[in-house]
Coordinates of C-alpha atoms and ligand atoms in Angstrom, one line a residue:
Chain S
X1 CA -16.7 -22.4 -2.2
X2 CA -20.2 -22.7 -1.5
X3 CA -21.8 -25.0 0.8
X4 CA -25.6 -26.5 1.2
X5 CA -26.4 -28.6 4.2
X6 CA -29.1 -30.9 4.8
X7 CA -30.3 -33.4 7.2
X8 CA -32.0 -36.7 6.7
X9 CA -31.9 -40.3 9.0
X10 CA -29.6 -39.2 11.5
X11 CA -27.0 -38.0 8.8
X12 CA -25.7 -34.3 7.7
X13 CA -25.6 -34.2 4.1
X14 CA -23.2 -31.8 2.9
X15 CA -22.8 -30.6 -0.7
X16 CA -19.8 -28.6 -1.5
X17 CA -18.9 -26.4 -5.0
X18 CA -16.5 -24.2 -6.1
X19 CA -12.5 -24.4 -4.8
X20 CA -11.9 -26.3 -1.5
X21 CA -8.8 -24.9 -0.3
X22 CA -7.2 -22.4 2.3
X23 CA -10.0 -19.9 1.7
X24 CA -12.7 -22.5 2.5
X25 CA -11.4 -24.3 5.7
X26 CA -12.6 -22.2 8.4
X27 CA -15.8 -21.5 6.8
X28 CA -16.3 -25.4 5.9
X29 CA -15.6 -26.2 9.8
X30 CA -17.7 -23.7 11.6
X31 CA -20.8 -24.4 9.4
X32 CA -20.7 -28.2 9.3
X33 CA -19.7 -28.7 13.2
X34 CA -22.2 -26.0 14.0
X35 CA -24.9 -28.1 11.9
X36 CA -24.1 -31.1 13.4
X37 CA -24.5 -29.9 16.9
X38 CA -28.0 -28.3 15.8
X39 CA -29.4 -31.7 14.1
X40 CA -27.7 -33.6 16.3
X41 CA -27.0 -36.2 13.4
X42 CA -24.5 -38.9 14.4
X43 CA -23.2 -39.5 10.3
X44 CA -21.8 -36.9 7.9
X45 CA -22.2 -37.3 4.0
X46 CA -20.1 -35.5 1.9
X47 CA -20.5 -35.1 -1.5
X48 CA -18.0 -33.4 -3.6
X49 CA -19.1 -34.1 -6.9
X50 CA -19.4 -30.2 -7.5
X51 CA -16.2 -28.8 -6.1
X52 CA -13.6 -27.8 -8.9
X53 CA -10.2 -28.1 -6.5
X54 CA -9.2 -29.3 -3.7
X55 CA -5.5 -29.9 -1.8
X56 CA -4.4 -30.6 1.3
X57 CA -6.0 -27.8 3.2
X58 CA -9.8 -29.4 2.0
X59 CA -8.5 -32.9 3.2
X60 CA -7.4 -31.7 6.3
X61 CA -11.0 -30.4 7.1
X62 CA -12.4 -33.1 6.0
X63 CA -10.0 -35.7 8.1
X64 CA -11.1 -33.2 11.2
X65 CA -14.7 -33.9 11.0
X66 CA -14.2 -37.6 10.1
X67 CA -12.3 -38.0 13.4
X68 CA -15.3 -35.7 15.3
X69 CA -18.0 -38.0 13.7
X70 CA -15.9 -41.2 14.6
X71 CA -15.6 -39.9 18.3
X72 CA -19.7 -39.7 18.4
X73 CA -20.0 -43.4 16.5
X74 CA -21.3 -42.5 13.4
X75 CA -20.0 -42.9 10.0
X76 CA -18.8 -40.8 7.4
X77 CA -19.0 -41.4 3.6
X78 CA -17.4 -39.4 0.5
X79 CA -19.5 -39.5 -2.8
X80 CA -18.7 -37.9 -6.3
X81 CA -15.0 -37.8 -6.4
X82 CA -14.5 -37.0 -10.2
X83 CA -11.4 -38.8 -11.8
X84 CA -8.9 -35.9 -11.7
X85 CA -9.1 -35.7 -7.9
X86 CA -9.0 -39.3 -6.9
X87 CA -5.1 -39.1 -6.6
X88 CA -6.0 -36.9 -3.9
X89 CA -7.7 -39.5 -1.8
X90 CA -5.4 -42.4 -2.9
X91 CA -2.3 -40.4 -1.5
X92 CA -3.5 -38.6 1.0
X93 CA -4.5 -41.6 2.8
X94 CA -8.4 -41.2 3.0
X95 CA -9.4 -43.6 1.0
X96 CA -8.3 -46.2 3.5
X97 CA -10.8 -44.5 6.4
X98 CA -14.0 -44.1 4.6
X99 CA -16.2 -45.2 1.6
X100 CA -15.6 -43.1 -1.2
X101 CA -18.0 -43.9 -3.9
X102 CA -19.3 -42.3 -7.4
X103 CA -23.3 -41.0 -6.3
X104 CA -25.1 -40.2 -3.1
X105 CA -27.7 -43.5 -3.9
X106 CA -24.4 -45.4 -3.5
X107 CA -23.5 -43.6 -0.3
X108 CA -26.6 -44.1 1.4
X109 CA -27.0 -48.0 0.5
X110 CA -23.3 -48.3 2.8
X111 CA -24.7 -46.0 5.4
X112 CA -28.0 -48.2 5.9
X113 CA -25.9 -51.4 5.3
X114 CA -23.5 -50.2 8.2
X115 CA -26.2 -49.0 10.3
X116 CA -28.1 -52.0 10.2
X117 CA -24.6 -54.2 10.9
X118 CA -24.0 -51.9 13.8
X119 CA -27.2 -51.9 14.9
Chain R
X1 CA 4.4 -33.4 -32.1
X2 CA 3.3 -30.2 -30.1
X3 CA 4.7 -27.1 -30.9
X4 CA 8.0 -26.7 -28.5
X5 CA 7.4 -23.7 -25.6
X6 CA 9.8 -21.7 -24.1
X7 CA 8.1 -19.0 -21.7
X8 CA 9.0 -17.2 -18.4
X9 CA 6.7 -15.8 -16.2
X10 CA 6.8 -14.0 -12.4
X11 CA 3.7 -13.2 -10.2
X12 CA 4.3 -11.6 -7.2
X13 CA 1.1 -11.3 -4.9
X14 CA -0.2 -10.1 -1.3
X15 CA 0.2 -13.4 1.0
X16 CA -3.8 -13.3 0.8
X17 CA -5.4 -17.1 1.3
X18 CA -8.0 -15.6 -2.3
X19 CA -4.0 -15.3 -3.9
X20 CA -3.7 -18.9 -3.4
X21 CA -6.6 -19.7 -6.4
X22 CA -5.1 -16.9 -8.5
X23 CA -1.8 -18.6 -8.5
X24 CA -3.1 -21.6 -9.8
X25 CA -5.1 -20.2 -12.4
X26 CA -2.1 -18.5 -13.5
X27 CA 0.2 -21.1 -13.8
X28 CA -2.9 -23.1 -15.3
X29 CA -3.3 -20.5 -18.2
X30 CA 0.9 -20.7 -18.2
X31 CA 1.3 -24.4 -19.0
X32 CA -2.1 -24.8 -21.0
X33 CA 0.4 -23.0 -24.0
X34 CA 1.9 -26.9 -23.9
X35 CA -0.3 -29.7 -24.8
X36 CA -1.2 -30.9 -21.5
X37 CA -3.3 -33.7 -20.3
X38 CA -6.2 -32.7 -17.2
X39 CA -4.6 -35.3 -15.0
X40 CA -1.1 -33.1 -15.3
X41 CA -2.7 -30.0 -15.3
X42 CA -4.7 -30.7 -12.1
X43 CA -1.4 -32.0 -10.5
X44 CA 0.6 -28.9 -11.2
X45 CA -2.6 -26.8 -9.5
X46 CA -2.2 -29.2 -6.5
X47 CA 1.4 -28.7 -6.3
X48 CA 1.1 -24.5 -6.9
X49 CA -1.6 -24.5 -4.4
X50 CA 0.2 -26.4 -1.5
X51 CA 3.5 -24.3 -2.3
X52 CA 1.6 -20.9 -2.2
X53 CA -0.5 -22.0 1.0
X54 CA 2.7 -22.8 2.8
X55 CA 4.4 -19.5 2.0
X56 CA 0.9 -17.7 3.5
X57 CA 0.2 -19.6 6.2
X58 CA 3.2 -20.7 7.7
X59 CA 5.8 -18.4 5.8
X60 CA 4.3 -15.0 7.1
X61 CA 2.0 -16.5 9.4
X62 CA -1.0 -15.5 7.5
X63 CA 0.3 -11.4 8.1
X64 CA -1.9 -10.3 4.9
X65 CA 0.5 -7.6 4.0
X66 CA 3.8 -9.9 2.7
X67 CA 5.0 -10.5 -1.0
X68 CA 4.6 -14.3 -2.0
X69 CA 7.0 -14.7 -5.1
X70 CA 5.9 -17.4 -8.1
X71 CA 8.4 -17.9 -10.9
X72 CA 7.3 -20.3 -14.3
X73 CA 9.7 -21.4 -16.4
X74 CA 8.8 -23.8 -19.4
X75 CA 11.8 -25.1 -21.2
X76 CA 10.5 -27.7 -24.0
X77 CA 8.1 -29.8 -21.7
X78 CA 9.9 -29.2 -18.5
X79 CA 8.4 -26.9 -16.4
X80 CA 10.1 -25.3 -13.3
X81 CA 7.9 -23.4 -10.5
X82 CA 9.5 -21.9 -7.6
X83 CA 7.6 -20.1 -4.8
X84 CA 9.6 -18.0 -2.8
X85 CA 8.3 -16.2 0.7
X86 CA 10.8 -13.9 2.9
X87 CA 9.1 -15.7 6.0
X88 CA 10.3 -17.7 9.1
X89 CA 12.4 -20.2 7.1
X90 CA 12.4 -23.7 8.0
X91 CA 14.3 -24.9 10.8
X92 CA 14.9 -28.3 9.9
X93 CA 14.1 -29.0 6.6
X94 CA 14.3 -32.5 6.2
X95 CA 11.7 -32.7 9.6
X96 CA 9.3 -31.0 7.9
X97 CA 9.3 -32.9 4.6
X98 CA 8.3 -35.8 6.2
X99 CA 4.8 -36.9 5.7
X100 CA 2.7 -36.2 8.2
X101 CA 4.6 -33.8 10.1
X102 CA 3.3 -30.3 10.6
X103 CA 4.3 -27.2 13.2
X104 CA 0.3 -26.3 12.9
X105 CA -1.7 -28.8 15.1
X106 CA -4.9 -27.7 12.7
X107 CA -3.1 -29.2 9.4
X108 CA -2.4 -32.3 7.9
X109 CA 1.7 -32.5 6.8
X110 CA 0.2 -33.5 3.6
X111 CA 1.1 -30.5 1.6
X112 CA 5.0 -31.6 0.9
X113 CA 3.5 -35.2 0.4
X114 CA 1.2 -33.3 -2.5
X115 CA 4.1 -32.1 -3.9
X116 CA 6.2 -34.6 -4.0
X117 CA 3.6 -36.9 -5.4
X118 CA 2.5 -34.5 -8.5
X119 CA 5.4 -33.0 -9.5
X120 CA 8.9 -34.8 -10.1
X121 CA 11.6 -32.8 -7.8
X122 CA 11.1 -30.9 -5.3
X123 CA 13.6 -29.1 -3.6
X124 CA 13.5 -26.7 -0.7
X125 CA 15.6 -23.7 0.8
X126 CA 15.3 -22.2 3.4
X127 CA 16.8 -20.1 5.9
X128 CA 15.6 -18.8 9.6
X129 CA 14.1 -15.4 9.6
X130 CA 15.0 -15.2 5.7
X131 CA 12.6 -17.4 4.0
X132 CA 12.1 -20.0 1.8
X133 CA 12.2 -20.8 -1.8
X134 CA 10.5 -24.3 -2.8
X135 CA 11.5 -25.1 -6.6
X136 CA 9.1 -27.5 -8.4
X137 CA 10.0 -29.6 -11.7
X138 CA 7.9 -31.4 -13.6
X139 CA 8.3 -33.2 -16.9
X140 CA 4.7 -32.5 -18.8
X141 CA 3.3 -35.5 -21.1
X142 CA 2.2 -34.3 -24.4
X143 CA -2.0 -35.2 -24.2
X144 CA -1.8 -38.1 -26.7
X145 CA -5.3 -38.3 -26.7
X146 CA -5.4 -34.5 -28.2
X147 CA -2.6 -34.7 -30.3
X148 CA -4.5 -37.5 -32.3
X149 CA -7.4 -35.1 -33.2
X150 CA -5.8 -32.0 -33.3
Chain A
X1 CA -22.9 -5.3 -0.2
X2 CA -20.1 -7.2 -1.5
X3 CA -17.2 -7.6 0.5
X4 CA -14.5 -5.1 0.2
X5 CA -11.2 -6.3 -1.5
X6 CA -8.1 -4.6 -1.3
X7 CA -5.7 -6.6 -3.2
X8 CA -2.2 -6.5 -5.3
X9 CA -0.5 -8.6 -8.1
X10 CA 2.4 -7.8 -10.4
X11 CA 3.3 -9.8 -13.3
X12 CA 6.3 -10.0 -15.4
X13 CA 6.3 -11.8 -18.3
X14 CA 8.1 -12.4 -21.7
X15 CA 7.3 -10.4 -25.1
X16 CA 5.1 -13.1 -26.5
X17 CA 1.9 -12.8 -27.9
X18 CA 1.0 -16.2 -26.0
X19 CA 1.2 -13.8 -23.0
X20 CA -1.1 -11.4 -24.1
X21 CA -4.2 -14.1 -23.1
X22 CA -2.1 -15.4 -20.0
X23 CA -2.1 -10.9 -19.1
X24 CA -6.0 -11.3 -19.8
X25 CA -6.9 -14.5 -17.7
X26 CA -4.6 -13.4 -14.7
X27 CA -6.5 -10.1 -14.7
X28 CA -9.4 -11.6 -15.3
X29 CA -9.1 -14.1 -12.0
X30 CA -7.6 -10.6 -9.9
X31 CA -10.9 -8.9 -10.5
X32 CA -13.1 -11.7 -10.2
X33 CA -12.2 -11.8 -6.4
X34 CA -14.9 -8.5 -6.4
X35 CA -18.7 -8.7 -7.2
X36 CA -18.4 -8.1 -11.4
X37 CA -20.4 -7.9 -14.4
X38 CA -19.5 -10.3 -17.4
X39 CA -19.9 -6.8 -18.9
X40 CA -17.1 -4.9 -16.5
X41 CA -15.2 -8.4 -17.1
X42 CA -15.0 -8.8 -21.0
X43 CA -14.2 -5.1 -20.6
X44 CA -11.1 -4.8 -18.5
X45 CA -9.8 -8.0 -20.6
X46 CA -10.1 -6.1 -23.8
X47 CA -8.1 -3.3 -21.9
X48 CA -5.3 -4.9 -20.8
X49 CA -5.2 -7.1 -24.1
X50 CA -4.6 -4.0 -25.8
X51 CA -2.2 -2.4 -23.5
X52 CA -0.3 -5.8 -23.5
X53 CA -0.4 -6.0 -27.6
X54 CA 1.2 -3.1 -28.2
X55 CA 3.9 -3.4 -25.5
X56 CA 4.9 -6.4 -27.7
X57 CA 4.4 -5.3 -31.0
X58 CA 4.8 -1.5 -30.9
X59 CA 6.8 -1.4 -27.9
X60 CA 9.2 -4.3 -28.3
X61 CA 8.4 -4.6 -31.9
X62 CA 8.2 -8.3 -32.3
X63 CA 11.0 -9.2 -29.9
X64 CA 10.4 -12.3 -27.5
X65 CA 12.9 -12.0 -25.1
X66 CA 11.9 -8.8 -23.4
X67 CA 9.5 -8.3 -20.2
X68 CA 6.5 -7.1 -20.2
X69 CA 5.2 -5.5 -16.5
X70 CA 1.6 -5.2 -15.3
X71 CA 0.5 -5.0 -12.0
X72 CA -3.1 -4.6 -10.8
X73 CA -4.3 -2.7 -7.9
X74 CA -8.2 -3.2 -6.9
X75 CA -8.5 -0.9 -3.6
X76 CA -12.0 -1.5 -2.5
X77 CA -14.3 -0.9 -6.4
X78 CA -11.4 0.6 -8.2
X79 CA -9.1 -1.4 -10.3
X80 CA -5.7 0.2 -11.1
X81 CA -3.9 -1.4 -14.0
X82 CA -0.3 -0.5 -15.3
X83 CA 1.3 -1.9 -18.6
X84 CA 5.0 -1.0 -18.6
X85 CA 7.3 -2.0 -21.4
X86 CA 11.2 -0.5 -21.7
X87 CA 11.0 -0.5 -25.4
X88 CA 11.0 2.3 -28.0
X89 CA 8.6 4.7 -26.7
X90 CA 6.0 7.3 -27.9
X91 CA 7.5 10.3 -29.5
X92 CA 4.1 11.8 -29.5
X93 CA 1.7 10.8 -27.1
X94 CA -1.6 12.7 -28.0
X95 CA -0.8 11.6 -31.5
X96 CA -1.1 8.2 -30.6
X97 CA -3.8 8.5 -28.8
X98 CA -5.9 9.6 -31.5
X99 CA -8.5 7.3 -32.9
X100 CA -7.6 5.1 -36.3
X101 CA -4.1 6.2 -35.9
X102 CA -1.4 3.8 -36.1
X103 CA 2.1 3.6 -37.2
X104 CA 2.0 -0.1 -38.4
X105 CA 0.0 -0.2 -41.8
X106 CA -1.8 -3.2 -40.7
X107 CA -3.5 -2.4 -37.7
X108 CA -6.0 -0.1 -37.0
X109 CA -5.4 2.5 -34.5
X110 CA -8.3 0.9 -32.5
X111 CA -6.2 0.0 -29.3
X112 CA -6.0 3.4 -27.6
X113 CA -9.9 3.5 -28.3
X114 CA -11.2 0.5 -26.9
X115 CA -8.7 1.1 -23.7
X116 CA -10.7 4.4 -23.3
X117 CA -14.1 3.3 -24.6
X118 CA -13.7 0.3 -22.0
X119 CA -11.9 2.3 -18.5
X120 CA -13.1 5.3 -16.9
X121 CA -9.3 6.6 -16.9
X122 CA -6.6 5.8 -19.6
X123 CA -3.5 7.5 -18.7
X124 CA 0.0 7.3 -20.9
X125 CA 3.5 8.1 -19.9
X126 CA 6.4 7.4 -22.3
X127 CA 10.0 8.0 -23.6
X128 CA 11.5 7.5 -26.5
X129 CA 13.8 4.9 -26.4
X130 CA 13.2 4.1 -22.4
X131 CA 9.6 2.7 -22.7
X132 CA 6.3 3.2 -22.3
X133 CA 4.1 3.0 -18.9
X134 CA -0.2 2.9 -19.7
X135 CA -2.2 3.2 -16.2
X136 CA -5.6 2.1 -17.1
X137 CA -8.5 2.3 -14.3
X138 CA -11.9 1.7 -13.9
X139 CA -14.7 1.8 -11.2
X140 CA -16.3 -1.7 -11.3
X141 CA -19.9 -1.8 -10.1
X142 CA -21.0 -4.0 -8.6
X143 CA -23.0 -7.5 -10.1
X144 CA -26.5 -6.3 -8.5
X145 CA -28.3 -9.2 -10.2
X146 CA -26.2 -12.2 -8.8
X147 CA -25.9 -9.9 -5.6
X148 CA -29.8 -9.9 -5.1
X149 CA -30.0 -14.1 -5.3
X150 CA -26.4 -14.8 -3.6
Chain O
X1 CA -8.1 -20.3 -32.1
X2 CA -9.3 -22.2 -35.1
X3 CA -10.8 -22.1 -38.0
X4 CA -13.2 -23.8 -39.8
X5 CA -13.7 -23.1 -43.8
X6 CA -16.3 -24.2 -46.0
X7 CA -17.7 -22.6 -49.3
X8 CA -21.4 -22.7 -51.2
X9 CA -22.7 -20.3 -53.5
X10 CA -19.8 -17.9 -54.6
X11 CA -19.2 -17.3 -50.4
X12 CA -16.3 -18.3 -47.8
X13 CA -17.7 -19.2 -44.6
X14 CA -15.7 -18.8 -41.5
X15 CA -16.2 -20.5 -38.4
X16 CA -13.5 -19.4 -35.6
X17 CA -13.2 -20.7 -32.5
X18 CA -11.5 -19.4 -29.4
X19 CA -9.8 -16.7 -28.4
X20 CA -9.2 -14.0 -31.7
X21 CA -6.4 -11.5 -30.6
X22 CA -2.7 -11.0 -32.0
X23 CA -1.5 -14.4 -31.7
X24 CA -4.5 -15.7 -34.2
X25 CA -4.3 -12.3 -36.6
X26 CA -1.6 -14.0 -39.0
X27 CA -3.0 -17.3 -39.5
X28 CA -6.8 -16.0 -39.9
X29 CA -5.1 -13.7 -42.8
X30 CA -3.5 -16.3 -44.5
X31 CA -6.3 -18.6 -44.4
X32 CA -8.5 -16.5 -45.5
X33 CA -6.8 -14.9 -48.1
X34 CA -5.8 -18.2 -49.7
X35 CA -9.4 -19.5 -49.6
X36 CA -10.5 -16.8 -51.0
X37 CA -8.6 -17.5 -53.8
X38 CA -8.6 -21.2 -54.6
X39 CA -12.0 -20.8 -53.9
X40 CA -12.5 -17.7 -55.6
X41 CA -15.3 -16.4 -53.4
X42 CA -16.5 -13.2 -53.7
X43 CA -18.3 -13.0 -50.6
X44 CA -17.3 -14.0 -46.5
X45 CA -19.7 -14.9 -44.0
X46 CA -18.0 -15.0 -41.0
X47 CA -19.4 -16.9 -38.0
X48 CA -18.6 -15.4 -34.7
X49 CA -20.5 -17.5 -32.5
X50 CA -18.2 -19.8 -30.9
X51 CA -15.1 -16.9 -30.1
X52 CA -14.1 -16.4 -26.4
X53 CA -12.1 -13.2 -27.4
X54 CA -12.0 -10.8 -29.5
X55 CA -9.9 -7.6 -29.5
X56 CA -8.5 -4.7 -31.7
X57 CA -6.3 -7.6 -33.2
X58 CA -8.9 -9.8 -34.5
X59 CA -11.4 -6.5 -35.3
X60 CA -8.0 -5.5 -37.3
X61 CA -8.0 -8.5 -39.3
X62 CA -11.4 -8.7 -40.3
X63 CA -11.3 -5.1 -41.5
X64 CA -8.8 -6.1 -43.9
X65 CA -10.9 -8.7 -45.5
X66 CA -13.7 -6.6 -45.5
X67 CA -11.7 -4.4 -47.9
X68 CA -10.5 -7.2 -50.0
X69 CA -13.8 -8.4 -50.8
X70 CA -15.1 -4.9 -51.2
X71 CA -12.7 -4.4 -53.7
X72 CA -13.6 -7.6 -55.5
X73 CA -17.0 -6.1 -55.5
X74 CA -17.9 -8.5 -52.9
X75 CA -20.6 -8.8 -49.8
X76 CA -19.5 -9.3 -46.4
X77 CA -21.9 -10.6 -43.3
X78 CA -20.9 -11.4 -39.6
X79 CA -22.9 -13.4 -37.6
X80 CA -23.2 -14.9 -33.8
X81 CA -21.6 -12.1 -31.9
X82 CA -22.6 -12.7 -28.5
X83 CA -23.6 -9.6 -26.0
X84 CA -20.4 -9.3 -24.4
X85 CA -18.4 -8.2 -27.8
X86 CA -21.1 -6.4 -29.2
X87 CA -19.9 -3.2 -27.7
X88 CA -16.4 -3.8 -29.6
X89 CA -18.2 -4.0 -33.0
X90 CA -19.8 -0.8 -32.5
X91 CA -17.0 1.1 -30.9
X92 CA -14.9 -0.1 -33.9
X93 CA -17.6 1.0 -36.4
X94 CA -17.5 -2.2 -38.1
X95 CA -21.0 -2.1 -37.6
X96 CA -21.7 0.6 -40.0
X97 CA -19.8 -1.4 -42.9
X98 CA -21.6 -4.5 -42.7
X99 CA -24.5 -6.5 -41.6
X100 CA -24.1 -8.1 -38.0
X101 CA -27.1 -10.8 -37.2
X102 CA -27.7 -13.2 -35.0
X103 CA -27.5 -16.5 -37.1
X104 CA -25.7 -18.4 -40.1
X105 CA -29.4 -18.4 -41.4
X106 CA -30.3 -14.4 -41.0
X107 CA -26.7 -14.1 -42.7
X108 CA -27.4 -16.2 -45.6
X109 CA -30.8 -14.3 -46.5
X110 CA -29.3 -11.3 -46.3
X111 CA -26.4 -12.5 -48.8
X112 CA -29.6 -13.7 -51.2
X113 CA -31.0 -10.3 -51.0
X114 CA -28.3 -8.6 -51.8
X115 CA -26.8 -10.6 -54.5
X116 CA -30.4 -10.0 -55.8
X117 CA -30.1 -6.0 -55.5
X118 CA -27.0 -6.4 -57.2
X119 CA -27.6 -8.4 -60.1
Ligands
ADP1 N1 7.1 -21.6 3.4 C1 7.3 -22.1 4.6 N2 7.8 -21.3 5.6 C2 7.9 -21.8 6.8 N3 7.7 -23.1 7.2 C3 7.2 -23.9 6.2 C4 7.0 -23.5 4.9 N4 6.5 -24.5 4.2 C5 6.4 -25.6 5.0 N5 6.8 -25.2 6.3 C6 6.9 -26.1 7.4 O1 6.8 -27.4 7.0 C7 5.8 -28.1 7.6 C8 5.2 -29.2 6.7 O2 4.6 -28.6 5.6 P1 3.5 -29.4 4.8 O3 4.0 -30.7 4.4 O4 3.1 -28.5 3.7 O5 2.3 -29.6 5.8 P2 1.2 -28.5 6.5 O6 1.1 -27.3 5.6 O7 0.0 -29.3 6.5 O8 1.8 -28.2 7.8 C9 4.8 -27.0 8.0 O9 4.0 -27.4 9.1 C10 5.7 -25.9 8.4 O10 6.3 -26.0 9.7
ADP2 N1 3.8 0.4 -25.8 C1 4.0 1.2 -26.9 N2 5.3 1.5 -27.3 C2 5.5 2.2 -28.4 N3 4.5 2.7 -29.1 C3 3.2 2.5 -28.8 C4 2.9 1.7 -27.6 N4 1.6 1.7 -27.5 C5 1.1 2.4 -28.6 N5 2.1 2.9 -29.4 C6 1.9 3.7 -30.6 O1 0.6 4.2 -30.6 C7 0.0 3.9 -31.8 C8 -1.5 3.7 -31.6 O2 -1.8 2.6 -30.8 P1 -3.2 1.9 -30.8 O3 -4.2 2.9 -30.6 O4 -3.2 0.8 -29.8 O5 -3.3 1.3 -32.2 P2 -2.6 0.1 -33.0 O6 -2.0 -0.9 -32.0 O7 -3.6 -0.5 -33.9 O8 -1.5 0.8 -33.8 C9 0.7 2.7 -32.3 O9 0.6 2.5 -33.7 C10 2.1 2.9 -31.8 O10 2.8 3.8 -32.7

């Protein structure tokens, strides 16, 4: 797994590739609660349109940081699930706790639109 | 019709978390002698990679230096995986089934949930201080869609 | 400097030639846990694909219910491989080992020489009538371009 | 592995895909050899380009075609080997009994040629 991290509007925009599983969690969680200490952004972004596995270890980091953004009062939102992974999120439950949605355009629209609701 | 497969295979591995991929690409390369469809395929990797992950992680307690047993058995289009670890055991098998349950506050309880979702039995042994053997069935669609062309 | 790997697989498998590219791709995923050239890669495939071959066809001559062994060592940049079959054996291993020679009219006697064109080491130890055991190894280098950018 | 056949001007051209080891050695023989026939071709051009494997196996089988059609007083060409086999083809020593180029194209001029030198 590979990881690059940006920041933009009060949001950590993470893109992951490569295999998200047991080998990737502790790297995947010191980075992306390191980098959202450092930019202080409130919303994570996650988009996963380049990953090529992932199983229960992936979700489970990625259920952590939802539950550390939601404790700050920001937002998370999933983008580029491809079709063989979506069981993933339909079973494991995540798909009921944030967006999940095809491009990072779409993502953004719901984080503004939410934003702007919350605001 | 696709050609019928009968095959065997047995990897045994360090309980190393990079052992977990090579597992799955394994058994991958194992059941891609069927015609498969992705969606199976990817399932099967799920279930291999949840299996293997337990036997690490909780069997030996990530302890790099243990033996993590695979065994793949295709017989027509069924295919039978069992992942065997000589690791804690369970206690209380049933317990730990149960979605959502996990001994490691860090994890999800999601991984027998994966399993159970992607493949069609699973069934678990286990004893304490012995081990645990998971055994994994799944019936494998032909890939109509393939077939068609091919 | 790439990360050091020490690492340790062993897989049994049935007399098939389906198995020879499951061998290959298995190997190929073991190895790729280093810093490797496609070069070093394609090499050590070729290597084990001939090892593999003629524990089926020389070996086991043609017989699919028989297990082929091969277990792969990498201990930091050095990959140990071992083919082991228990089939006929090599009355005379030197003979064997010499370039174009074959004992079945339709292949080529190429297989010992691509498993030492391809490895730095190509060792052979065999029995007639117990089996035959190849230990292939080779020094991988390092992937110094995708090193430089990664 | 598969093959695709297809013949023009006296030749059998080969287009294999995939991996080219043990398991594919009996069917590339038969295919070929039949071709050969119904088609009767004297000459193979045998595209390489699109293989994922090739081993002592496959570099078996074509050396056995190579001596059919030299023994029908034919021409043999191989195109599209990529980098990563090239070192096969010249520890084999195939590349001292036939032309090896890049393309279908360079392969077909070289046919021309020598057809040309022949007649
Ligand atoms: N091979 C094993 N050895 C010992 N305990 C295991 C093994 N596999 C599973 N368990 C136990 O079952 C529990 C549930 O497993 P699972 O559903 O995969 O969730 P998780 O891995 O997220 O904990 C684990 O927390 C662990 O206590
Ligand atoms: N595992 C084996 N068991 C028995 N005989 C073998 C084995 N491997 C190689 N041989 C013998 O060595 C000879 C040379 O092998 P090799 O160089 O790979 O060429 P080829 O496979 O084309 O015959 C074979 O023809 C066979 O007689």
């Amino acid at each position: 797994m590979s990881l690059i991290l940006n920041s933009k509007k009060n949001t950590l925009i993470i893109r992951v590739r490569g295999d998200f599983d047991l080998v990737s969690v502790h790297e995947f969680r010191e980075k992306i609660d390191q980098s959202l200490e450092e930019t202080m952004s409130q919303n994570l972004l996650l988009d996963l349109s380049e990953i090529t596995f992932i199983d229960s270890s992936g979700i489970g980091v990625i259920l952590g940081r939802y539950r550390k953004v939601k404790a700050n009062h920001g937002q998370m939102v999933i983008c580029g699930t491809q079709p063989a992974i979506e069981k993933i999120f339909k079973v494991s439950g995540i798909i009921s706790l944030m967006p999940i949605c095809s491009t990072e355009k779409e993502a953004w629209k719901l984080l503004e639109q939410n934003t702007f609701k919350g605001a | 019709m696709g050609k019928i497969v009968n095959n065997k295979i047995k990897l045994e591995f360090l309980s190393k978390g990079e052992n977990v991929a090579l597992a799955r690409i394994t058994i991958a390369a194992f059941v891609s002698q069927l015609e498969i469809t992705l969606s199976d395929l990817e399932e099967i990797k799920v279930a291999v990679s949840e299996a293997v992950s337990n036997a690490i992680i909780h069997g030996y307690q990530n302890k790099p230096e243990e033996i993590v047993t695979m065994t793949g058995i295709l017989k027509g289009n069924t295919l039978i995986l069992e992942i065997v670890d000589q690791g804690i055991g369970i206690p209380d098998i049933q317990k730990a089934m149960e979605p959502a349950y996990s001994t490691d506050p860090e994890r999800t309880g999601l991984g027998f949930v994966f399993m159970q979702s992607f493949m069609n039995e699973v069934k678990v042994e286990s004893q304490v201080n012995c081990g645990t053997k998971v055994i994994l069935t799944k019936q494998i669609n032909p890939d109509l869609k393939n077939m068609a062309v091919s």
